[in-house]
Coordinates of N, CA and C and ligand atoms in Angstrom, one line a residue:
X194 N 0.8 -1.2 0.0 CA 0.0 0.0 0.0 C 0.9 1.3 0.0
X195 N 0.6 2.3 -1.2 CA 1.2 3.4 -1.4 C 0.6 4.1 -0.4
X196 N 0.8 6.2 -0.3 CA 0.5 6.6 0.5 C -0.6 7.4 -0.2
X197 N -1.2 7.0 -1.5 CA -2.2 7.5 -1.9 C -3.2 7.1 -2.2
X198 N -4.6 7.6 -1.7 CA -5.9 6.2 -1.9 C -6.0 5.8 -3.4
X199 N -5.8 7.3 -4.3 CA -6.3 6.7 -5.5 C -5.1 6.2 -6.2
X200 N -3.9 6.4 -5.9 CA -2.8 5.5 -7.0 C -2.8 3.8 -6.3
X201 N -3.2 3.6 -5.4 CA -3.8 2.8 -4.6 C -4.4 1.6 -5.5
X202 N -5.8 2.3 -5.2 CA -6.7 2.0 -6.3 C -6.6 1.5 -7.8
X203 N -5.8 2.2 -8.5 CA -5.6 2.4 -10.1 C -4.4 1.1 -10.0
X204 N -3.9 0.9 -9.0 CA -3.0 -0.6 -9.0 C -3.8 -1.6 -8.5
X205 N -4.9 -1.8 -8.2 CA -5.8 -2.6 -7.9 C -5.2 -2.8 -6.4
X206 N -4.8 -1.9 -5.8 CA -4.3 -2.7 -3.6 C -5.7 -2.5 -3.1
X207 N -6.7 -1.5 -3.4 CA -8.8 -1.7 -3.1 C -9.2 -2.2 -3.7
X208 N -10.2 -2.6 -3.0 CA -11.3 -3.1 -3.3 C -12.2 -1.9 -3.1
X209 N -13.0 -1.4 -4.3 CA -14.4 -0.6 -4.2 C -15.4 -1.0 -5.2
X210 N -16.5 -0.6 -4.6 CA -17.3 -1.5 -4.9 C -18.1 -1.4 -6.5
X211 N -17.8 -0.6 -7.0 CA -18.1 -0.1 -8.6 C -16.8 -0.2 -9.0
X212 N -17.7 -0.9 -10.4 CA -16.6 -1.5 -11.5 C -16.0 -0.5 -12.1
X213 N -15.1 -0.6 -12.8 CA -14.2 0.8 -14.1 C -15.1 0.5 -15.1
X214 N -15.4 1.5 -15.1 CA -16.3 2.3 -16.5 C -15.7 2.3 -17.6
X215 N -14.4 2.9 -17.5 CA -13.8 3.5 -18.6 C -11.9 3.9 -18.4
X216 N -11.5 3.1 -19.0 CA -9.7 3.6 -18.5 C -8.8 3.4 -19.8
X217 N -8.2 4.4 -19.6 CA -6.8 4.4 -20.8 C -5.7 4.5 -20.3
X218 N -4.7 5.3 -20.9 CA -3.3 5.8 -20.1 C -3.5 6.8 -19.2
X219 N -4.4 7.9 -19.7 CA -4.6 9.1 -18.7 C -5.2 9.0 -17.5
X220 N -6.3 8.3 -18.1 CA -7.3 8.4 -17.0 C -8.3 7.0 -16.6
X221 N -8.9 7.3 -15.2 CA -9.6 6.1 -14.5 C -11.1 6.9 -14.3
X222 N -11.9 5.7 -15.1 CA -13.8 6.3 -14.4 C -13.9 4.7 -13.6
X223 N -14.8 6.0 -12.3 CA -15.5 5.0 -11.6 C -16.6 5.0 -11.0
X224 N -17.4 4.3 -10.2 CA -18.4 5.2 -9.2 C -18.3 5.3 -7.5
X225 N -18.4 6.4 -7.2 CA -17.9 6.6 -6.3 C -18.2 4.7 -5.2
X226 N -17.4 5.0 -4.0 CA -17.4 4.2 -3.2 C -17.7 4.7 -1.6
X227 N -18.6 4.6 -1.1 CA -18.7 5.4 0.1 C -18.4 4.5 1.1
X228 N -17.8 3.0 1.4 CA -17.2 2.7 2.3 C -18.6 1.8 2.9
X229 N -19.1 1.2 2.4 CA -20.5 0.3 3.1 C -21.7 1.2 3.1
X230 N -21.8 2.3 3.1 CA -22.8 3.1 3.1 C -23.4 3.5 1.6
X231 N -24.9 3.5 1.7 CA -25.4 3.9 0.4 C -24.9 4.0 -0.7
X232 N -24.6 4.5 -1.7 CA -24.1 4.9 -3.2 C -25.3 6.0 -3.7
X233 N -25.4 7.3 -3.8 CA -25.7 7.8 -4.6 C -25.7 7.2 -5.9
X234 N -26.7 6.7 -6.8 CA -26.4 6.0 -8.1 C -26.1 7.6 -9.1
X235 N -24.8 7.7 -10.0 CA -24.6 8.5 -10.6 C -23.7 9.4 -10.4
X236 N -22.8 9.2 -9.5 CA -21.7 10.0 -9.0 C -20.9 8.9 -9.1
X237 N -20.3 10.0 -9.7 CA -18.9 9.3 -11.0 C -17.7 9.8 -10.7
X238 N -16.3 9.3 -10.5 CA -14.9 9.5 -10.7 C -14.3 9.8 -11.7
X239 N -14.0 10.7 -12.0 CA -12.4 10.8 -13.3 C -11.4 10.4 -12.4
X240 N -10.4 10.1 -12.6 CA -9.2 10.3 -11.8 C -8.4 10.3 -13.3
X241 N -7.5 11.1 -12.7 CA -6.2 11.2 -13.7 C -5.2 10.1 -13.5
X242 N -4.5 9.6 -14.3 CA -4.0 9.1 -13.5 C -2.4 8.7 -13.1
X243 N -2.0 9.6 -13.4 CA -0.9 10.7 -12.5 C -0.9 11.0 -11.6
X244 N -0.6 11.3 -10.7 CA -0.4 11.6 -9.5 C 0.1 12.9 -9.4
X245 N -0.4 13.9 -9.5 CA -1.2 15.7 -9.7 C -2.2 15.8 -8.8
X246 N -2.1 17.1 -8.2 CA -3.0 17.9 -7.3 C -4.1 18.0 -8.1
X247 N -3.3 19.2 -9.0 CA -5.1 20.0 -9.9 C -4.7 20.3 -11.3
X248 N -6.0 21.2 -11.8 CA -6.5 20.7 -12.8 C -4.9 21.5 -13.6
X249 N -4.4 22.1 -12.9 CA -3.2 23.0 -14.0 C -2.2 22.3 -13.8
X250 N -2.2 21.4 -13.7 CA -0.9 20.4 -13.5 C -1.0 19.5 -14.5
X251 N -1.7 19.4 -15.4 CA -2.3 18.5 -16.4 C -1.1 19.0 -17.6
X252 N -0.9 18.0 -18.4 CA 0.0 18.5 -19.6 C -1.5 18.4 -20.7
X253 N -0.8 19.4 -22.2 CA -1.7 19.0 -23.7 C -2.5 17.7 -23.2
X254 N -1.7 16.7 -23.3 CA -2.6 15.4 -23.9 C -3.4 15.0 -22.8
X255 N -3.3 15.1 -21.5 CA -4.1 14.8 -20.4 C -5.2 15.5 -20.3
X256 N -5.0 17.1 -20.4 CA -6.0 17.7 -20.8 C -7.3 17.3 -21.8
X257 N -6.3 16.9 -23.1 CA -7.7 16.6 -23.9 C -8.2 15.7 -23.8
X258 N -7.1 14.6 -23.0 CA -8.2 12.8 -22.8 C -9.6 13.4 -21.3
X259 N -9.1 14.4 -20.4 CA -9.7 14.3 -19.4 C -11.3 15.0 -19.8
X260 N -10.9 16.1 -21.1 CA -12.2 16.3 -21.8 C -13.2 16.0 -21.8
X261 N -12.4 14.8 -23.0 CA -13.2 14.5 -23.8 C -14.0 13.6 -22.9
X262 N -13.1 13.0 -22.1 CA -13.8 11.8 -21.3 C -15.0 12.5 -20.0
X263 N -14.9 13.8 -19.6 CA -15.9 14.5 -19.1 C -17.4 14.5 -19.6
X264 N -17.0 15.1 -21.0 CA -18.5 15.2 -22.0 C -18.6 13.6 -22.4
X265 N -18.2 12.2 -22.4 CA -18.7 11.4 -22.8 C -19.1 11.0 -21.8
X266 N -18.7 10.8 -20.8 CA -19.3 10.0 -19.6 C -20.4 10.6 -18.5
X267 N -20.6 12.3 -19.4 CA -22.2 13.2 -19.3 C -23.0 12.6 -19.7
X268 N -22.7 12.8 -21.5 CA -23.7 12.3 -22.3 C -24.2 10.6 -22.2
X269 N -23.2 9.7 -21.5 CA -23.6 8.5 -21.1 C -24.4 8.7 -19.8
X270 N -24.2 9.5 -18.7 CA -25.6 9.4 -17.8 C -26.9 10.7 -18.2
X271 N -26.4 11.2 -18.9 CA -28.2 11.6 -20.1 C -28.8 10.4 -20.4
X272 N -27.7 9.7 -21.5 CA -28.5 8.7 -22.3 C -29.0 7.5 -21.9
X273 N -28.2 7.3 -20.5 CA -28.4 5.9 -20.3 C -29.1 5.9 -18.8
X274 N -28.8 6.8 -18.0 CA -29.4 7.1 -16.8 C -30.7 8.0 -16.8
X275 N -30.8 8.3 -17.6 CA -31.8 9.6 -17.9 C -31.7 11.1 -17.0
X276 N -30.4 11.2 -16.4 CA -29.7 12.2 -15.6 C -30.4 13.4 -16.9
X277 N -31.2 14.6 -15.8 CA -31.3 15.6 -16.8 C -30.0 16.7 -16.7
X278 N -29.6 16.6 -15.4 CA -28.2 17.6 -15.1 C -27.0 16.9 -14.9
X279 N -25.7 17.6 -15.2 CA -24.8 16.5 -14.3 C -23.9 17.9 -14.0
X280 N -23.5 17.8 -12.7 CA -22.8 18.6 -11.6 C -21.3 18.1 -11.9
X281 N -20.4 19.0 -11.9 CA -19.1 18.4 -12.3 C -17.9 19.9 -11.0
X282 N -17.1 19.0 -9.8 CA -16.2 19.6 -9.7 C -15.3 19.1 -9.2
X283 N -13.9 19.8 -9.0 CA -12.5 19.0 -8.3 C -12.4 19.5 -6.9
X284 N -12.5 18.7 -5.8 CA -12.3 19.5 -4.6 C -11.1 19.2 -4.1
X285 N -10.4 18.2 -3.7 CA -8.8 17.5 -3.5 C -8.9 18.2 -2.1
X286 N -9.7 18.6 -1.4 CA -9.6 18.7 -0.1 C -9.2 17.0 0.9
X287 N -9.5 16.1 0.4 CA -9.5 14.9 1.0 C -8.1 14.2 0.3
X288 N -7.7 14.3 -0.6 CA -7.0 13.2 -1.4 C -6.0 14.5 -2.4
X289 N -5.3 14.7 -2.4 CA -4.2 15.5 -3.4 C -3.7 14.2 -4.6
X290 N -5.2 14.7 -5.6 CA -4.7 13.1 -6.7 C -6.0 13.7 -7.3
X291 N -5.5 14.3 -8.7 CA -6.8 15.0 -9.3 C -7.6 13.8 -9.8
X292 N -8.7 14.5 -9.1 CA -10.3 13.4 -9.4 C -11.3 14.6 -9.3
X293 N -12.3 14.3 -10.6 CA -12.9 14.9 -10.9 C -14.4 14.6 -10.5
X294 N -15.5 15.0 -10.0 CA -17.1 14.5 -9.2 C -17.7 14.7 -10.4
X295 N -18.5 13.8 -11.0 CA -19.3 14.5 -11.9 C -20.9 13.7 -11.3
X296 N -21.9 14.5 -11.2 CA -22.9 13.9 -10.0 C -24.3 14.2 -11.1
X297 N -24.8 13.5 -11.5 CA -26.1 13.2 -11.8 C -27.1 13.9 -11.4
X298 N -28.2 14.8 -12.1 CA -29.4 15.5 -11.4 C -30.6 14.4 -11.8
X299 N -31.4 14.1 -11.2 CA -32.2 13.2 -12.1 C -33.4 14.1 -12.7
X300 N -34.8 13.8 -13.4 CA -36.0 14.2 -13.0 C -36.8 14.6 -11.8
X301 N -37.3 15.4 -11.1 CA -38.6 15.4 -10.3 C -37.8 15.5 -8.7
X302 N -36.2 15.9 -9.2 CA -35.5 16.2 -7.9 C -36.1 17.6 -7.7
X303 N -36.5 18.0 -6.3 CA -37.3 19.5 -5.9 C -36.1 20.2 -6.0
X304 N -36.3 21.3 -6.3 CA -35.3 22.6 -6.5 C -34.5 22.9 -5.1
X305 N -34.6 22.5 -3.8 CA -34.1 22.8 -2.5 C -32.8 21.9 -2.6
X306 N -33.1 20.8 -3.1 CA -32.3 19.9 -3.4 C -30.8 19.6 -4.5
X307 N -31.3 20.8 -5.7 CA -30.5 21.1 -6.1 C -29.2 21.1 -6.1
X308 N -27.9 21.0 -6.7 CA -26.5 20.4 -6.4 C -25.9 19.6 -6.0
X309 N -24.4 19.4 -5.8 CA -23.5 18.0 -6.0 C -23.7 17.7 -4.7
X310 N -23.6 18.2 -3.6 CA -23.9 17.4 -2.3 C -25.3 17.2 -1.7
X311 N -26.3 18.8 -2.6 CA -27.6 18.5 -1.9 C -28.3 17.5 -2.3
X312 N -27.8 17.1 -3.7 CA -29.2 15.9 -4.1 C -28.8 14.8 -3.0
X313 N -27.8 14.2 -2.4 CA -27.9 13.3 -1.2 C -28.8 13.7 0.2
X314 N -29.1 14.9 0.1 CA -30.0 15.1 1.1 C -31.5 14.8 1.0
X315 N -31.9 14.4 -0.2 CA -33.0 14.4 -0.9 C -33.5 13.2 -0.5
X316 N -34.8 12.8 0.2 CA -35.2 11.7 0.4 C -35.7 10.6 -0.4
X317 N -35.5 10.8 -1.4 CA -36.4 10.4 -2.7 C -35.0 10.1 -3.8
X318 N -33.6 10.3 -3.3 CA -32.9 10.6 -3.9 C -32.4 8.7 -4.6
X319 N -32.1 8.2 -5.6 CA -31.5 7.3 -5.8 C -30.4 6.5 -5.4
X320 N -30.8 5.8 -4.5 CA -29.6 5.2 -3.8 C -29.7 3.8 -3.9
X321 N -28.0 3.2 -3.7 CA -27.9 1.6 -4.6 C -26.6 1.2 -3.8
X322 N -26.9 0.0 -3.7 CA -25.9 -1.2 -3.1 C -24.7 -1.1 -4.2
X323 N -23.8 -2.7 -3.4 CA -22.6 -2.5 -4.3 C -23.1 -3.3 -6.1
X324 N -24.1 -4.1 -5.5 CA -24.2 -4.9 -6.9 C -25.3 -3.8 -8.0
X325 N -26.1 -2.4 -7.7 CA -26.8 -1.7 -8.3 C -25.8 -1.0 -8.7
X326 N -24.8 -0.5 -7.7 CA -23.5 0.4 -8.6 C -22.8 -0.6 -9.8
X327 N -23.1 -1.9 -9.6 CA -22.1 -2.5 -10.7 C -22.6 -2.7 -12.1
X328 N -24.2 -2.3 -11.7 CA -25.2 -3.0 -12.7 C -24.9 -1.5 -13.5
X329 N -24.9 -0.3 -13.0 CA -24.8 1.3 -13.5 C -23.8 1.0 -14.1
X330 N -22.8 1.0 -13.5 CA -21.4 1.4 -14.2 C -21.5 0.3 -15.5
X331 N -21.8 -0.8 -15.5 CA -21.7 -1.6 -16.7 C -22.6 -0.9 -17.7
X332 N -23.6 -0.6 -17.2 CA -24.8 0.4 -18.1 C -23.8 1.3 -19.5
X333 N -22.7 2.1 -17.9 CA -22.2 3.3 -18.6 C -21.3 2.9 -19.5
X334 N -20.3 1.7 -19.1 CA -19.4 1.5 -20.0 C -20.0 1.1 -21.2
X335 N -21.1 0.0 -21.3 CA -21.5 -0.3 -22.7 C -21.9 1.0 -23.6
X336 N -22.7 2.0 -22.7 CA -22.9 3.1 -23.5 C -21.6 3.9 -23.8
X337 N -20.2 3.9 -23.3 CA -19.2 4.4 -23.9 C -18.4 3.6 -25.2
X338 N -19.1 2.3 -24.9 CA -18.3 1.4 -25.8 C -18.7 1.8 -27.5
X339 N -20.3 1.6 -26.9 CA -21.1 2.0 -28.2 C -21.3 3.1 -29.2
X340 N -20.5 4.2 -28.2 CA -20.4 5.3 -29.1 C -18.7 6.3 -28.6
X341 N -17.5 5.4 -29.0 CA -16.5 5.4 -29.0 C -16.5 6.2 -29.7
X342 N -15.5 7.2 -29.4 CA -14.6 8.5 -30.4 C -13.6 8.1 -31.3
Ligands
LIG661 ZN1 -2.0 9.4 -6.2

């Protein structure tokens, strides 16, 4: 075990409970892992996968893989989740290892609720075990598969 959760991770030393979505050289998708507790369904990982703070530490090419791979793995919870919003930021307050939140708004979520941490306050909010996160992320990957760049 290294001393960082997510280079950790991207060598397989975790176990978390959603599968990879999507990985190249640059970068790792995943869904989040909250440690035995709930899963918001639709709150999603980029990780870079480098071992970088933030987003200006990125060279050319990481930049554009981390992109592109932003707007596809949106358009995959549009199309496949029926997410009408998706909330996207980097906070590295927890972990110095740029990862990116990109969080799902669904339909018929009330306006109070609104945003990347408040839709978990939402009682109505979509929440899933480890094997409902696995069944999602497989969702997402086939839908990345299927409409590859
Ligand atoms: Zn790291």
């Amino acid at each position: 075990m290294g001393e960082c959760f997510i280079c950790d991770k991207h060598a397989g030393n975790i176990e978390t409970s959603g599968a990879v979505i999507y990985e190249d050289e640059h970068v790792y998708v995943g869904h989040i892992d909250r440690g035995g507790q709930p899963n918001y369904l639709g709150h999603i990982m980029i990780d870079l996968k480098r071992h970088v703070p933030t987003l200006a530490d990125l060279t050319i090419e990481e930049a554009k893989t981390f992109g592109i791979t932003m707007a596809r793995v949106s358009k995959a919870l549009k199309e496949s989740e029926n997410a009408e919003h998706i909330y996207s930021f980097v906070s590295g307050n927890a972990v110095p290892h740029l990862h990116m939140h990109l969080v799902a708004r669904y339909p018929g979520t009330p306006r109070e609720y609104w945003g990347p941490s408040e839709v978990y306050d939402w009682e109505g909010a979509p929440m899933g075990d480890g094997e409902e996160v696995v069944r999602l992320c497989g969702r997402l990957k086939d839908y990345m598969e299927q409409h590859a760049v």
